[in-house]
PDB file of C-alpha atoms in Angstrom:
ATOM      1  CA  UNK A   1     -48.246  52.495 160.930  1.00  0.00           C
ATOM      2  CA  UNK A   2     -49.428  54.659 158.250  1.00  0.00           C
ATOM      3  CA  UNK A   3     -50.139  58.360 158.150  1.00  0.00           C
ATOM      4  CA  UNK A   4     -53.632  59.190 157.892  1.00  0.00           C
ATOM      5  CA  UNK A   5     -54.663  62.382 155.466  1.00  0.00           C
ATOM      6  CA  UNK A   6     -55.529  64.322 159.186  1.00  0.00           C
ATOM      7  CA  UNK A   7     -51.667  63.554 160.455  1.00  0.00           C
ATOM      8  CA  UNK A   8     -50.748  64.336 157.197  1.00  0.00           C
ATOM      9  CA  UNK A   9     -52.200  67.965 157.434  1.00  0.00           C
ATOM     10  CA  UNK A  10     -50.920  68.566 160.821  1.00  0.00           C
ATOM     11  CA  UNK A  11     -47.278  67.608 159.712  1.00  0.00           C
ATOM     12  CA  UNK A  12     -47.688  69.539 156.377  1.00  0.00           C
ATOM     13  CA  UNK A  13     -49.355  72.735 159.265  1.00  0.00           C
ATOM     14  CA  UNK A  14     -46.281  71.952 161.690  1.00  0.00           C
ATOM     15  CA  UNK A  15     -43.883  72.108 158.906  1.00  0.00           C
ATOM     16  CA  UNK A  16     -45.546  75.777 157.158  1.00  0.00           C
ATOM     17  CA  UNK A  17     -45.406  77.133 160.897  1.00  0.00           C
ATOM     18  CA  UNK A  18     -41.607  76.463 161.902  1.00  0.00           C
ATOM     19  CA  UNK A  19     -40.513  77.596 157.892  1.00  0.00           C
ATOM     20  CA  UNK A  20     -42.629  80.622 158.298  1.00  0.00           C
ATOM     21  CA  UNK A  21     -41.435  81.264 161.437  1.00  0.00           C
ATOM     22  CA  UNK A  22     -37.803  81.023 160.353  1.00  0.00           C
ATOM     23  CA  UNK A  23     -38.153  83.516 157.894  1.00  0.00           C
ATOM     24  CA  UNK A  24     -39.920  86.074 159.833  1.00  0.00           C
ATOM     25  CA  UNK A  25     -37.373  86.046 162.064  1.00  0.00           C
ATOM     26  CA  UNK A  26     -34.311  86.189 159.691  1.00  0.00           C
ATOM     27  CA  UNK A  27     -36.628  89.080 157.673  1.00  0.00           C
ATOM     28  CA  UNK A  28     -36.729  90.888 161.127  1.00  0.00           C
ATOM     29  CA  UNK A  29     -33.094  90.882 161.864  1.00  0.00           C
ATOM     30  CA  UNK A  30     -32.440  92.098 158.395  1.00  0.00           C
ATOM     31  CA  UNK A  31     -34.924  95.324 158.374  1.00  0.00           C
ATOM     32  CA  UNK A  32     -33.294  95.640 161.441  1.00  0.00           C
ATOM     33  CA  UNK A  33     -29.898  96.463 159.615  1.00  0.00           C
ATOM     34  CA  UNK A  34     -32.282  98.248 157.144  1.00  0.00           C
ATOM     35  CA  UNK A  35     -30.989 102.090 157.304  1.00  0.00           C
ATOM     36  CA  UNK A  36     -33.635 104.611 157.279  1.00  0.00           C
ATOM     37  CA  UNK A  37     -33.625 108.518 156.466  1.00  0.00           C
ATOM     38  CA  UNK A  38     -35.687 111.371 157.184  1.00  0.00           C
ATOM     39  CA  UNK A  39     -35.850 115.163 155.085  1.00  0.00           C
ATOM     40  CA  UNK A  40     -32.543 113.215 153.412  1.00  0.00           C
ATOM     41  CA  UNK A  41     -30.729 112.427 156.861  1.00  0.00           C
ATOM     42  CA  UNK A  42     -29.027 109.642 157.608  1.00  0.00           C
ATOM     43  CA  UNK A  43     -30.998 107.992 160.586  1.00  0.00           C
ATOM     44  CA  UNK A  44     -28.805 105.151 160.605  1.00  0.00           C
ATOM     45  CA  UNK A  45     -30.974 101.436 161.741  1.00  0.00           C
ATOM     46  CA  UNK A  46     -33.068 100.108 164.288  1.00  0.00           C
ATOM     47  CA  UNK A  47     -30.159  98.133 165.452  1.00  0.00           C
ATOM     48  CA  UNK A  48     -27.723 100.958 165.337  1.00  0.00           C
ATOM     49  CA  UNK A  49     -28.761 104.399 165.266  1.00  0.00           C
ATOM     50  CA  UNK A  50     -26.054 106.932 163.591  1.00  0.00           C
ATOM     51  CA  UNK A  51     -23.386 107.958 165.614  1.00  0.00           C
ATOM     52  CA  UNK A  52     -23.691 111.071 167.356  1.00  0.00           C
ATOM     53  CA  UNK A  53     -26.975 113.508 168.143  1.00  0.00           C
ATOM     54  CA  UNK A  54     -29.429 112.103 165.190  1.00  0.00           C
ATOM     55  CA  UNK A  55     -31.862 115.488 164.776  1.00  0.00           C
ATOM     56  CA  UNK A  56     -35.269 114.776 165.829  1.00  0.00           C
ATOM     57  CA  UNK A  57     -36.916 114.022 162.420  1.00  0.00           C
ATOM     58  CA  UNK A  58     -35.425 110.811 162.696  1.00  0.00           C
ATOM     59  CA  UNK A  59     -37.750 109.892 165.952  1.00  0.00           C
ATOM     60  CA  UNK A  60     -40.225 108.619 164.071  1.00  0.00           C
ATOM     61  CA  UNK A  61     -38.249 107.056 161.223  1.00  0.00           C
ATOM     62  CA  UNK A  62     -36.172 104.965 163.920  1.00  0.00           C
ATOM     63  CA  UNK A  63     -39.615 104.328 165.900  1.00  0.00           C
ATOM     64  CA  UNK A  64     -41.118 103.172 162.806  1.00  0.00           C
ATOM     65  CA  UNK A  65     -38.210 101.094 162.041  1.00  0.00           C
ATOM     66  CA  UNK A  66     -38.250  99.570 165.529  1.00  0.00           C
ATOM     67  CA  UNK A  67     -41.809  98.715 165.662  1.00  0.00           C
ATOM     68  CA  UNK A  68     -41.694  97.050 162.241  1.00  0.00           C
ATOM     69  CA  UNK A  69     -38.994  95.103 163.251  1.00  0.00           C
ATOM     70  CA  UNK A  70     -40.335  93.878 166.782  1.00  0.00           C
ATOM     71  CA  UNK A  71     -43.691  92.919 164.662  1.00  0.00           C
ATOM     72  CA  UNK A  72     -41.954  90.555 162.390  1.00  0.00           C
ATOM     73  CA  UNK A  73     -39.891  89.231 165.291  1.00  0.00           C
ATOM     74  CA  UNK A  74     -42.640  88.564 167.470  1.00  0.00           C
ATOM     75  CA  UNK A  75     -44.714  87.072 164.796  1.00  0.00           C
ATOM     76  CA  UNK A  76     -42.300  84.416 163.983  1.00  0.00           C
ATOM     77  CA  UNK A  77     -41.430  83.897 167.495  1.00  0.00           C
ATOM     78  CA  UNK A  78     -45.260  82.957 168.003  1.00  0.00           C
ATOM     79  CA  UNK A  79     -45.191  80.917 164.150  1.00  0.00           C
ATOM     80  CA  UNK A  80     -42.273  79.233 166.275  1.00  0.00           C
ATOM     81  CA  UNK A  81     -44.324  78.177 169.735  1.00  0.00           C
ATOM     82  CA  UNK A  82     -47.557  77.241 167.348  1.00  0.00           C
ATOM     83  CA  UNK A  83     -45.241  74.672 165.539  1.00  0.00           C
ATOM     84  CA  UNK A  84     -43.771  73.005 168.535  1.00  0.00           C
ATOM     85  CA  UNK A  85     -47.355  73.617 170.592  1.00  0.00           C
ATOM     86  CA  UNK A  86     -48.512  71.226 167.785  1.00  0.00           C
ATOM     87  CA  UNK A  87     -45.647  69.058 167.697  1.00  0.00           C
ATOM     88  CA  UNK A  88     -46.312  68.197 171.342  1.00  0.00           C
ATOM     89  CA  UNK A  89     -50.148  68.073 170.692  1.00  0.00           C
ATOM     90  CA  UNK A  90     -49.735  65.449 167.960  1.00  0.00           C
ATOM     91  CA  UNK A  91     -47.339  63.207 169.871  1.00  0.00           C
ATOM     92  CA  UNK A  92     -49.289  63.074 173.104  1.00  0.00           C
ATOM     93  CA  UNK A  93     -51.926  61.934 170.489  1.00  0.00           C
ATOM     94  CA  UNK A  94     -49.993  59.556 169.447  1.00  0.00           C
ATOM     95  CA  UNK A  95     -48.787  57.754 172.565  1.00  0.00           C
ATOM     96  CA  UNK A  96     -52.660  57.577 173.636  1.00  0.00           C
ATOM     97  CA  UNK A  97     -53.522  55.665 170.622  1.00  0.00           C
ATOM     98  CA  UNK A  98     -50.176  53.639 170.676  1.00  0.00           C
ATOM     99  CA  UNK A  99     -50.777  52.689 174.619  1.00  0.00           C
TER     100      UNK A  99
END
């Protein structure tokens, strides 16, 4: 049976969804090994602060750093569940009009 141009756009969608969700989540886990300063201080990363008492002007650096990273995360964790929510959406479609 032959793809129509509508099953054609949701594969082309499904496809766009799990690639961009890939790379947001392999671009989070890197800027999470991303090191960050602050007033020329070695902060360390998000992952792994530097050893020892960090002074406090790298709070907000490592916050910063932490929130970025759990915002790319979580965005390609949802790019992830869209792609598969319309994998399953487009093959219950298809068993109703193959039954």
């Amino acid at each position: 049976m032959p793809i129509s141009g509508s099953g054609r756009a949701v594969i082309t969608l499904n496809k766009i969804l799990g690639v961009a969700g890939l790379v947001l989540l392999l671009g989070g886990a890197l800027l999470g090994f991303r090191s960050v300063s602050a007033s020329g201080t070695d902060c360390g990363s998000a992952f792994q602060p530097a050893g020892g008492i960090t002074p406090m002007s790298c709070d907000n650096a490592l916050n910063g750093a932490s929130t970025l990273v759990t915002v790319v995360i979580s965005a390609g964790v949802l790019c992830l569940i869209a792609a598969v929510a319309v994998k399953v959406v487009r093959d219950r479609g298809h068993a109703k009009v193959g039954a």
